[in-house]
mmCIF file of C-alpha atoms in Angstrom:
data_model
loop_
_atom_site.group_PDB
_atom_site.id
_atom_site.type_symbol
_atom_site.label_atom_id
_atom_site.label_comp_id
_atom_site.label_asym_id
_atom_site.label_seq_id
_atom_site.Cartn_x
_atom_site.Cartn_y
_atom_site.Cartn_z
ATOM 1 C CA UNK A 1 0.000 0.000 0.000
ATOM 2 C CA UNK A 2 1.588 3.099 -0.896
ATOM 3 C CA UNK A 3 2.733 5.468 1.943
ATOM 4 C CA UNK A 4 -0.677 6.802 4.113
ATOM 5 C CA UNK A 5 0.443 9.293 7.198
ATOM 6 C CA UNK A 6 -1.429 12.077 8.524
ATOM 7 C CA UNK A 7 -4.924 12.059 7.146
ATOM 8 C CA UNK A 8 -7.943 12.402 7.837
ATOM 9 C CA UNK A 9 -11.292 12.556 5.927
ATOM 10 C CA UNK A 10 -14.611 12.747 6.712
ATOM 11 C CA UNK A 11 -17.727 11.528 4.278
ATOM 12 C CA UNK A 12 -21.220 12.237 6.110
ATOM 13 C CA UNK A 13 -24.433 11.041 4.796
ATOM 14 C CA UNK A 14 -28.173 12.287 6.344
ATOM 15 C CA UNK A 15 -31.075 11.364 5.063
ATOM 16 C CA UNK A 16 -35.026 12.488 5.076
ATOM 17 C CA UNK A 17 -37.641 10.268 4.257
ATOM 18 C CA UNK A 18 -41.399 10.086 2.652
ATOM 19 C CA UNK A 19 -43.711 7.949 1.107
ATOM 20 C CA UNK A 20 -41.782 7.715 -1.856
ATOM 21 C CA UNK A 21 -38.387 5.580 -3.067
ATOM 22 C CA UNK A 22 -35.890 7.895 -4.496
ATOM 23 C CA UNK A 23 -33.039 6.771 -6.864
ATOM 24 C CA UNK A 24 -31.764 9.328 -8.361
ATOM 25 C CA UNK A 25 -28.980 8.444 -11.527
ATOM 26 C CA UNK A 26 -26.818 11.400 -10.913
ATOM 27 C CA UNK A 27 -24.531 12.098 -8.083
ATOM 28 C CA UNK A 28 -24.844 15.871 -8.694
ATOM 29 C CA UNK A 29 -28.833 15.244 -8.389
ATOM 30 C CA UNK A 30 -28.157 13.763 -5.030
ATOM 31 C CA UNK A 31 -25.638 16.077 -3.363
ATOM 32 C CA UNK A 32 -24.046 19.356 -3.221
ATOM 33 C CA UNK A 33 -20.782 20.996 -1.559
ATOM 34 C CA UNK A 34 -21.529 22.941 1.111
ATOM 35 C CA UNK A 35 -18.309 23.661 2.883
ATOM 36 C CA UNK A 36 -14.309 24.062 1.918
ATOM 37 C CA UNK A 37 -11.853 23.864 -0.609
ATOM 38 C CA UNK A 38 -12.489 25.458 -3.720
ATOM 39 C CA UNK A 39 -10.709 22.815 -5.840
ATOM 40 C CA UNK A 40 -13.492 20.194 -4.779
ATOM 41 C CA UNK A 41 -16.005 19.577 -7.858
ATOM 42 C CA UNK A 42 -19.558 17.676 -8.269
ATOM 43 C CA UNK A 43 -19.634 16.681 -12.109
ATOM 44 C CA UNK A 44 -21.888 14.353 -13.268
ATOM 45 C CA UNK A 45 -21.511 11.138 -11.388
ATOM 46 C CA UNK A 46 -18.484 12.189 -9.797
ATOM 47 C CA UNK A 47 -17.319 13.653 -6.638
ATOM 48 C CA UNK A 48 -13.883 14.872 -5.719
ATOM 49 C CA UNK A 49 -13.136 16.442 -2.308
ATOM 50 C CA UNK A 50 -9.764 18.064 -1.693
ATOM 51 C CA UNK A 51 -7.795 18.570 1.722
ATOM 52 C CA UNK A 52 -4.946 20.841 1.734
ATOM 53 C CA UNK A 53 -3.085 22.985 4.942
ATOM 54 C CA UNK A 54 -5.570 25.304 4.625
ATOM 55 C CA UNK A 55 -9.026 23.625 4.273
ATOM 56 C CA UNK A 56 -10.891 20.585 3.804
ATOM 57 C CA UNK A 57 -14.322 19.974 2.115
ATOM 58 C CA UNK A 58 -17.493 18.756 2.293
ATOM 59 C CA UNK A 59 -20.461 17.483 0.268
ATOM 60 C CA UNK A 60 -24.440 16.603 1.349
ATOM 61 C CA UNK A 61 -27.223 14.754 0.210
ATOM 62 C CA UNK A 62 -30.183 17.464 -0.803
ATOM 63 C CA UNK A 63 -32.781 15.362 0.746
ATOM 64 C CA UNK A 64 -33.454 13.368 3.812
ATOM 65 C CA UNK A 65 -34.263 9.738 4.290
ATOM 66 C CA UNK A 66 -35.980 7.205 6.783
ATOM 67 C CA UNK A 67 -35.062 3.634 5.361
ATOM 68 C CA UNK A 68 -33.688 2.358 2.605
ATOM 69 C CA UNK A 69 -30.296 1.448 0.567
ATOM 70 C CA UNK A 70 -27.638 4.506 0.416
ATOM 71 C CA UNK A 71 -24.213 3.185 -1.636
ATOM 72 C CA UNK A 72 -21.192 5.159 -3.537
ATOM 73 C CA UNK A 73 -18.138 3.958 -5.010
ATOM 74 C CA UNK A 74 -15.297 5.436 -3.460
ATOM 75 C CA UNK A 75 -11.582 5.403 -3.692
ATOM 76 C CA UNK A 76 -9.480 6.313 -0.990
ATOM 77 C CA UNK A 77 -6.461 8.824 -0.847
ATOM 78 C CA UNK A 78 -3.719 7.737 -2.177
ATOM 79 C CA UNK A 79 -0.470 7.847 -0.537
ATOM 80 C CA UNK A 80 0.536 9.021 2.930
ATOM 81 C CA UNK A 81 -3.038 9.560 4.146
ATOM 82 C CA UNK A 82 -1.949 9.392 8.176
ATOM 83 C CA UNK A 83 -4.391 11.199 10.621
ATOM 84 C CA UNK A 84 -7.156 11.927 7.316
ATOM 85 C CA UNK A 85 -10.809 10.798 7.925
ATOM 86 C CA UNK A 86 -13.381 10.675 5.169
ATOM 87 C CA UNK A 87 -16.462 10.984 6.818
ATOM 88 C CA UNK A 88 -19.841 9.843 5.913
ATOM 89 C CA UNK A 89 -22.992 11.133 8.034
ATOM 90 C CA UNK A 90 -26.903 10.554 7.725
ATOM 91 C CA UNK A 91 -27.991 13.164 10.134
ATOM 92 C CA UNK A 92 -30.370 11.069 12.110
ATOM 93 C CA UNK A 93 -28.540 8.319 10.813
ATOM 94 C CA UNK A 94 -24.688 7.887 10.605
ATOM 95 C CA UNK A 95 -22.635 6.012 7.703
ATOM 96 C CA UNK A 96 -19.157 7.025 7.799
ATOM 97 C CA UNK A 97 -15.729 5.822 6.972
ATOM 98 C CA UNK A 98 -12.915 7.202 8.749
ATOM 99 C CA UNK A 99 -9.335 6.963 7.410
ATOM 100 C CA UNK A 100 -7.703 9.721 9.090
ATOM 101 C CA UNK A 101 -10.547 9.460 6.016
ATOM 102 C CA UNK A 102 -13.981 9.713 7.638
ATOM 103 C CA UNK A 103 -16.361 9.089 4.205
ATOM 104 C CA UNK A 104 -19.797 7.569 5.377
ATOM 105 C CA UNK A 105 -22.007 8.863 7.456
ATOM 106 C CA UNK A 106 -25.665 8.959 8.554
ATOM 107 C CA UNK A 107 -26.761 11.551 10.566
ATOM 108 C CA UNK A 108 -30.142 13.747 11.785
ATOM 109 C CA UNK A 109 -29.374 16.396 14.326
ATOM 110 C CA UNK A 110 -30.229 17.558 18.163
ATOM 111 C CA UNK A 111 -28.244 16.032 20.476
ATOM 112 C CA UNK A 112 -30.656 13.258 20.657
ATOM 113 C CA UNK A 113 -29.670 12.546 17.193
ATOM 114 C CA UNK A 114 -29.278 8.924 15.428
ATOM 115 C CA UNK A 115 -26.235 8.213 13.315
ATOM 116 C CA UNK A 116 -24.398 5.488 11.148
ATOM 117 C CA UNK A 117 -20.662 5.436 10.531
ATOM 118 C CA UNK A 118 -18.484 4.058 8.003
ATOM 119 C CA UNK A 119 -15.303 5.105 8.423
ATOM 120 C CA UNK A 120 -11.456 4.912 6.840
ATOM 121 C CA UNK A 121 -8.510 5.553 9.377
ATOM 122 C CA UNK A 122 -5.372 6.592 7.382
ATOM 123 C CA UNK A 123 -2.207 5.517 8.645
ATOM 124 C CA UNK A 124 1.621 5.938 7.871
ATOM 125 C CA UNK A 125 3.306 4.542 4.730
ATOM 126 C CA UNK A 126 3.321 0.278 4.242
ATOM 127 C CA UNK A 127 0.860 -0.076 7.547
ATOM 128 C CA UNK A 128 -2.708 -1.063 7.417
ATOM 129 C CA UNK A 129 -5.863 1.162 7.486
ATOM 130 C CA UNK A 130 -8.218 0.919 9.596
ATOM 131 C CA UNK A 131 -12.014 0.469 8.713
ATOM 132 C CA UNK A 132 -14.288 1.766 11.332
ATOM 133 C CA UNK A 133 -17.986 1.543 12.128
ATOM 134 C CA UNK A 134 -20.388 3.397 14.946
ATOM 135 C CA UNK A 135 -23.770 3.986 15.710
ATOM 136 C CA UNK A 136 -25.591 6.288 17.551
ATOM 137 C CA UNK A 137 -29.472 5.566 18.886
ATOM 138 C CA UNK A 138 -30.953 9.054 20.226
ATOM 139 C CA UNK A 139 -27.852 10.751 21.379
ATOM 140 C CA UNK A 140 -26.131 7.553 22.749
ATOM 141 C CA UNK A 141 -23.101 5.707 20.896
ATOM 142 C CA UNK A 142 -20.179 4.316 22.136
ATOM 143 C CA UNK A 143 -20.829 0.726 19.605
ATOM 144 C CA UNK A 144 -17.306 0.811 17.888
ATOM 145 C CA UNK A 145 -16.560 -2.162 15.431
ATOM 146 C CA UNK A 146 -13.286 -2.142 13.684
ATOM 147 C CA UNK A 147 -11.631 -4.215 10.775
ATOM 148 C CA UNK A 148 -8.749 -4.121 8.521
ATOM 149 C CA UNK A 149 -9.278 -3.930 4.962
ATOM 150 C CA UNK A 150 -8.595 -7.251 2.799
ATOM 151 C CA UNK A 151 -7.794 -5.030 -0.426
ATOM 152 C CA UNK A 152 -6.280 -2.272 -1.424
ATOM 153 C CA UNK A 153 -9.101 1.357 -0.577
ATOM 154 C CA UNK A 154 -6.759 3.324 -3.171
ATOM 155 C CA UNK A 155 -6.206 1.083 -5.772
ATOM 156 C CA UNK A 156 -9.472 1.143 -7.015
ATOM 157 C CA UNK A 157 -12.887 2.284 -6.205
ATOM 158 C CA UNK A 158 -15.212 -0.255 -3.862
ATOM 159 C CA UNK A 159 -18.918 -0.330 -3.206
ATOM 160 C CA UNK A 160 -20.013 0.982 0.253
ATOM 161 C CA UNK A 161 -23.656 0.539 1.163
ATOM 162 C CA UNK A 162 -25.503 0.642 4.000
ATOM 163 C CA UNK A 163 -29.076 -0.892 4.068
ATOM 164 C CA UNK A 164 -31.291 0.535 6.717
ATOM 165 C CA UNK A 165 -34.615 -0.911 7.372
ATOM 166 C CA UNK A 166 -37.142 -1.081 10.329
ATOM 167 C CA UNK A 167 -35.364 -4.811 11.422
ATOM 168 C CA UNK A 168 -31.792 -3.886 11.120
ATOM 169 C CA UNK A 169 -28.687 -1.868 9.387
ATOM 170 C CA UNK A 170 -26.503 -3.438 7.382
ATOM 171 C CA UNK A 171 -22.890 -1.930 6.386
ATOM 172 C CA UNK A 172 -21.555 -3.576 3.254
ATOM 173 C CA UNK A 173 -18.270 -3.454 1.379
ATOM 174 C CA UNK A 174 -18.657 -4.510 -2.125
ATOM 175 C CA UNK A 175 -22.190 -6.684 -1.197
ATOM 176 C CA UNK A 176 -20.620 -8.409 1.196
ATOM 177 C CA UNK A 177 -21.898 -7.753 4.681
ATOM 178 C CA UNK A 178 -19.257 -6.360 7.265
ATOM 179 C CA UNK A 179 -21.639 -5.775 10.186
ATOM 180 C CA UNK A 180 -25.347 -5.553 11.153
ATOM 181 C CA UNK A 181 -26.956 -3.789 14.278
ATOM 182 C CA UNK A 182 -30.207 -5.339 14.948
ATOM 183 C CA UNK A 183 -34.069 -3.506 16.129
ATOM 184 C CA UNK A 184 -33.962 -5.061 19.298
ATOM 185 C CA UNK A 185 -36.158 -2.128 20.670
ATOM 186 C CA UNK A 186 -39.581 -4.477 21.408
ATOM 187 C CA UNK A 187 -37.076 -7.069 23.026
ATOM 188 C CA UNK A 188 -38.025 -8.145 26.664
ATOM 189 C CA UNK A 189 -34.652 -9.125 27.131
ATOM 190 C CA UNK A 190 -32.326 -7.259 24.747
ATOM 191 C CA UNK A 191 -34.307 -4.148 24.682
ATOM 192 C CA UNK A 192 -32.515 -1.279 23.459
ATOM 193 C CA UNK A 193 -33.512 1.777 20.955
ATOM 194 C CA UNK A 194 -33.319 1.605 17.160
ATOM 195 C CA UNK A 195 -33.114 4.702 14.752
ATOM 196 C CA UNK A 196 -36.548 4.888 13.346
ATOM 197 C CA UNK A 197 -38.154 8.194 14.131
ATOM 198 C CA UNK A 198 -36.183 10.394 12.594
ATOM 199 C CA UNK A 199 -35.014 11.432 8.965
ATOM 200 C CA UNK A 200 -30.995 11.575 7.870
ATOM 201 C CA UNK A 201 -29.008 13.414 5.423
ATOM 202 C CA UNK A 202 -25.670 11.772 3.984
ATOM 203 C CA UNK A 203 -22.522 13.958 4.415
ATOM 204 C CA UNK A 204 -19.063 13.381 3.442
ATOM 205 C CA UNK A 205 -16.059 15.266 4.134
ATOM 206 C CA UNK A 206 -12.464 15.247 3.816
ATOM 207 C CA UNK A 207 -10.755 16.736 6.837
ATOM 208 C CA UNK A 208 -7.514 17.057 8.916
ATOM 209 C CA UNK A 209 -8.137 14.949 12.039
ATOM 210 C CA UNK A 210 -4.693 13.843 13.211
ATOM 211 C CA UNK A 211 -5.383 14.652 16.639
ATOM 212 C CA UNK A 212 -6.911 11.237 16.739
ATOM 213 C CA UNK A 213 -7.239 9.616 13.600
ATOM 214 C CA UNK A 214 -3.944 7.561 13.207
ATOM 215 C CA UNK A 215 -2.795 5.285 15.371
ATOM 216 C CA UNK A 216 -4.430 7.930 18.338
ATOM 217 C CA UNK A 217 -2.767 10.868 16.969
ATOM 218 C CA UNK A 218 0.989 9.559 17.315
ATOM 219 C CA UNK A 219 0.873 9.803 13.498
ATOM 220 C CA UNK A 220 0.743 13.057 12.098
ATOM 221 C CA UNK A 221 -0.399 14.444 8.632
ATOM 222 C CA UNK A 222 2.237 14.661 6.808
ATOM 223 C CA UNK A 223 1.472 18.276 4.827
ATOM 224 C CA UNK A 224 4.082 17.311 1.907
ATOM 225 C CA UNK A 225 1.543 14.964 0.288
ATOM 226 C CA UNK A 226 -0.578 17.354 -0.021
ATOM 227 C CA UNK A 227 -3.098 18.236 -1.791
ATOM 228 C CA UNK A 228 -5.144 15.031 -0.433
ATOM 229 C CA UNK A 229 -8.005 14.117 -2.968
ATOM 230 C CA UNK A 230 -10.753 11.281 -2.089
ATOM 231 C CA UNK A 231 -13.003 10.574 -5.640
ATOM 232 C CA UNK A 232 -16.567 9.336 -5.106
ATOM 233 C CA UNK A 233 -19.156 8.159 -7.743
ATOM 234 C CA UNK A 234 -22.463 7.155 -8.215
ATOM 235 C CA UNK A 235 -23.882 8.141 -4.706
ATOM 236 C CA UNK A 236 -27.775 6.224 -5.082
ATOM 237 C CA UNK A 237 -30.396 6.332 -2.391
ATOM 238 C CA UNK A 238 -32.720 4.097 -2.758
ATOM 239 C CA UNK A 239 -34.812 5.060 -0.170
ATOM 240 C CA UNK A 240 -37.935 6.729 1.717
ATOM 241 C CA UNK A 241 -38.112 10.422 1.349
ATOM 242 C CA UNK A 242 -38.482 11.822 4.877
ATOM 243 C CA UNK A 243 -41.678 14.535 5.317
ATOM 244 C CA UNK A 244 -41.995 15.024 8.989
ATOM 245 C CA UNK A 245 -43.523 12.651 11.450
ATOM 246 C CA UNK A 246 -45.576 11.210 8.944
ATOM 247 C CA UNK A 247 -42.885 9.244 7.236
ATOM 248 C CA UNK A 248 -42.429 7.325 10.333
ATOM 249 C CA UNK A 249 -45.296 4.895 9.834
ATOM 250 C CA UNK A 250 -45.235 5.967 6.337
ATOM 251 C CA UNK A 251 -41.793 4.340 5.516
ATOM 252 C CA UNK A 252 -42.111 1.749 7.487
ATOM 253 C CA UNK A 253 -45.217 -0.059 6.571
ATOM 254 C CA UNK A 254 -45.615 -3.201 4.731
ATOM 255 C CA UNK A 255 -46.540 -2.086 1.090
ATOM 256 C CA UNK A 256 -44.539 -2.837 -2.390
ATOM 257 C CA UNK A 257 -43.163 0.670 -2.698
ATOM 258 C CA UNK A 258 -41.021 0.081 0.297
ATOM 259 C CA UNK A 259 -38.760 -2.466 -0.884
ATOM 260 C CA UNK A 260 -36.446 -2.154 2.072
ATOM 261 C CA UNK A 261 -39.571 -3.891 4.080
ATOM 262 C CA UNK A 262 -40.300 -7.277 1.900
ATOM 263 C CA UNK A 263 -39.710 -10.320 3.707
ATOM 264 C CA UNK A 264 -36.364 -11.209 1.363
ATOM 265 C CA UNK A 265 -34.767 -8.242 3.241
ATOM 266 C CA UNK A 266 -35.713 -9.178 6.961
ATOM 267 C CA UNK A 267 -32.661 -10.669 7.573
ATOM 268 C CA UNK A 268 -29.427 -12.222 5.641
ATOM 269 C CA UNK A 269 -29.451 -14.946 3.471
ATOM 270 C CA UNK A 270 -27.529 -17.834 4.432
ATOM 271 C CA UNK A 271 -24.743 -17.247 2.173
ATOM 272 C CA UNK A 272 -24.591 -13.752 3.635
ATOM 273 C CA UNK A 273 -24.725 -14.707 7.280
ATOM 274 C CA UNK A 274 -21.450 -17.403 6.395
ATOM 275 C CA UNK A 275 -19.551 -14.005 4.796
ATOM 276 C CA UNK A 276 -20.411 -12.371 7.873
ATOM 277 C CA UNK A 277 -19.098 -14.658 9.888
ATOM 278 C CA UNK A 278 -15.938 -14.960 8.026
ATOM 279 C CA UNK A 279 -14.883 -11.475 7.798
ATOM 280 C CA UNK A 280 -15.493 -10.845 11.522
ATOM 281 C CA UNK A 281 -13.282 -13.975 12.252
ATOM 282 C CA UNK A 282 -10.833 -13.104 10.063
ATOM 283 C CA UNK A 283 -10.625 -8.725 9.897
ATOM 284 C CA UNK A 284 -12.258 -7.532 12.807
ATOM 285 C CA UNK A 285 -9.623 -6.163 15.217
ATOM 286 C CA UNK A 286 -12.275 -3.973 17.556
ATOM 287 C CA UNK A 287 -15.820 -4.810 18.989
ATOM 288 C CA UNK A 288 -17.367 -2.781 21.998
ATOM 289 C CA UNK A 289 -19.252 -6.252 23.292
ATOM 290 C CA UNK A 290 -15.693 -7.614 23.780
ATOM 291 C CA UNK A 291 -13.912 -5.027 25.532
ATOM 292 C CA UNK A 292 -14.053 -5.478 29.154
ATOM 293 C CA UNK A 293 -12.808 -1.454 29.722
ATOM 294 C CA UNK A 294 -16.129 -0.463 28.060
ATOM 295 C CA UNK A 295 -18.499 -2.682 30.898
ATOM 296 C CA UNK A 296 -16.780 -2.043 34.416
ATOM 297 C CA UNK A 297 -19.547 -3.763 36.369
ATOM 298 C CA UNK A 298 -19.100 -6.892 34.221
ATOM 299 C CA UNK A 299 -23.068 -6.296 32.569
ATOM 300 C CA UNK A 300 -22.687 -6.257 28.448
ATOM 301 C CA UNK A 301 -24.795 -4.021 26.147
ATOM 302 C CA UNK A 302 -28.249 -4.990 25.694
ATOM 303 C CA UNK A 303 -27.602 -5.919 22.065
ATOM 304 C CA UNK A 304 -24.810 -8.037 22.428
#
């Protein structure tokens, strides 16, 4: 892997939903820059953000969402990318990838919020990024999974999707699943709260986080790579438009406009549930429901 050091960018994604699906062909349909660098560009189908010394950048979806599919291909910073995150966010409903690249993220807002991460941590030339997942349920987070990539983020661009529905969310690396967080909210003995009330935007931004994104912060960006560029394409949601509290039951309900709800998306297939299984035995390096620093009184998560 060519050199990655101090990077780190951030790709949010926040979504709002209604009664309708939305899938949109064009990237530049679906999102728009609304902060930093004036060399980043929406054309077409494609997205570049741009990180220099003196500003990152950062793009949005134009609508918000309340279940559904949101994906983008997206190719990683090349080169020494230590303490860069891309980001993205679904405000109300995080998906983000950090790297010392944060690139994912679902997100709604209030401090009561609901969010989805997919995240890529940078790191220093020849050592291993980091890929890094988190969700927030009405304010609360703290449900870190990590896992190290089994290819190459800058070589080539790779399928990230996260599939959101009333029974679970789903983070996915080229259609294979990675993780899945499951509505345990009705639960008598696993109860715990699901993001379902409230709509989410997607953001995703490409930022200078080296205070904590590399290895902690030990790794710092290292400014003479720069400019950093992260290229995204074909950004689709798939997914309920949110209109206020109406979408709630509105998106969720059993009818053949909502895909996201049909019984072949309930849960994984078999073949899915094996991959699963196989890249958490084999890549994951973090999970919250192991660490015994996160549960001092010995009692684990509801959900795990």
């Amino acid at each position: 892997m060519a050199g990655f050091q101090s990077l780190s960018i951030a790709f949010l994604v926040c979504v709002i939903v209604s009664n309708h699906m939305v899938v949109d062909a064009m990237t530049s349909k679906n999102m728009a820059l609304f902060w930093g660098n004036s060399q980043s560009k929406i054309e077409g189908d494609d997205l570049q953000l741009v990180l220099d010394q003196s500003s990152g950048s950062g793009a949005k979806s134009k609508r918000y969402f309340l279940f559904g599919s949101f994906e983008a291909q997206i190719k990683f910073v090349p080169g020494d990318s230590a303490g860069l995150p891309i980001y993205i966010d679904y405000t109300e409903f995080f998906w983000c990838l950090f790297f010392i690249l944060k690139f994912l993220q679902l997100s709604s807002e209030g401090s009561n919020h609901d969010e989805v991460d997919f995240e890529f941590l940078g790191n220093a030339t020849g050592e291993p990024y980091t890929i890094h997942t988190n969700i927030f349920v009405q304010g609360v987070g703290d449900r870190e999974q990590q896992f190290r990539p089994w290819f190459d983020p800058a070589a080539d661009f790779h399928n990230y999707t996260i599939h959101w529905n009333p029974n679970a969310v789903v983070w996915y690396i080229d259609s294979i699943p990675i993780r899945i967080f499951r509505n345990y909210e009705n639960a008598p003995k696993q109860k715990t709260a699901f993001p379902n009330k409230q709509g989410m935007r997607l953001y995703t931004s490409l930022w200078n986080a080296q205070d904590w994104a590399t290895q902690g912060g030990r790794v710092k960006t290292n400014w003479a790579s720069a400019p950093f560029t992260a290229s995204f394409r074909r950004f689709r949601p798939r997914a309920c438009p949110w209109n206020g509290e109406v979408s709630i039951s509105q998106c969720a309900s059993n009818s053949p406009t909502n895909w996201w709800t049909s019984p072949i998306h309930a849960q994984l297939s078999a073949s899915q549930s094996t991959k699963l299984r196989e890249i958490r035995e084999k890549y994951m390096i973090y999970d919250y429901c192991l660490d015994p620093t996160r549960r001092p009184n010995g009692v684990l998560p509801p959900e795990c």
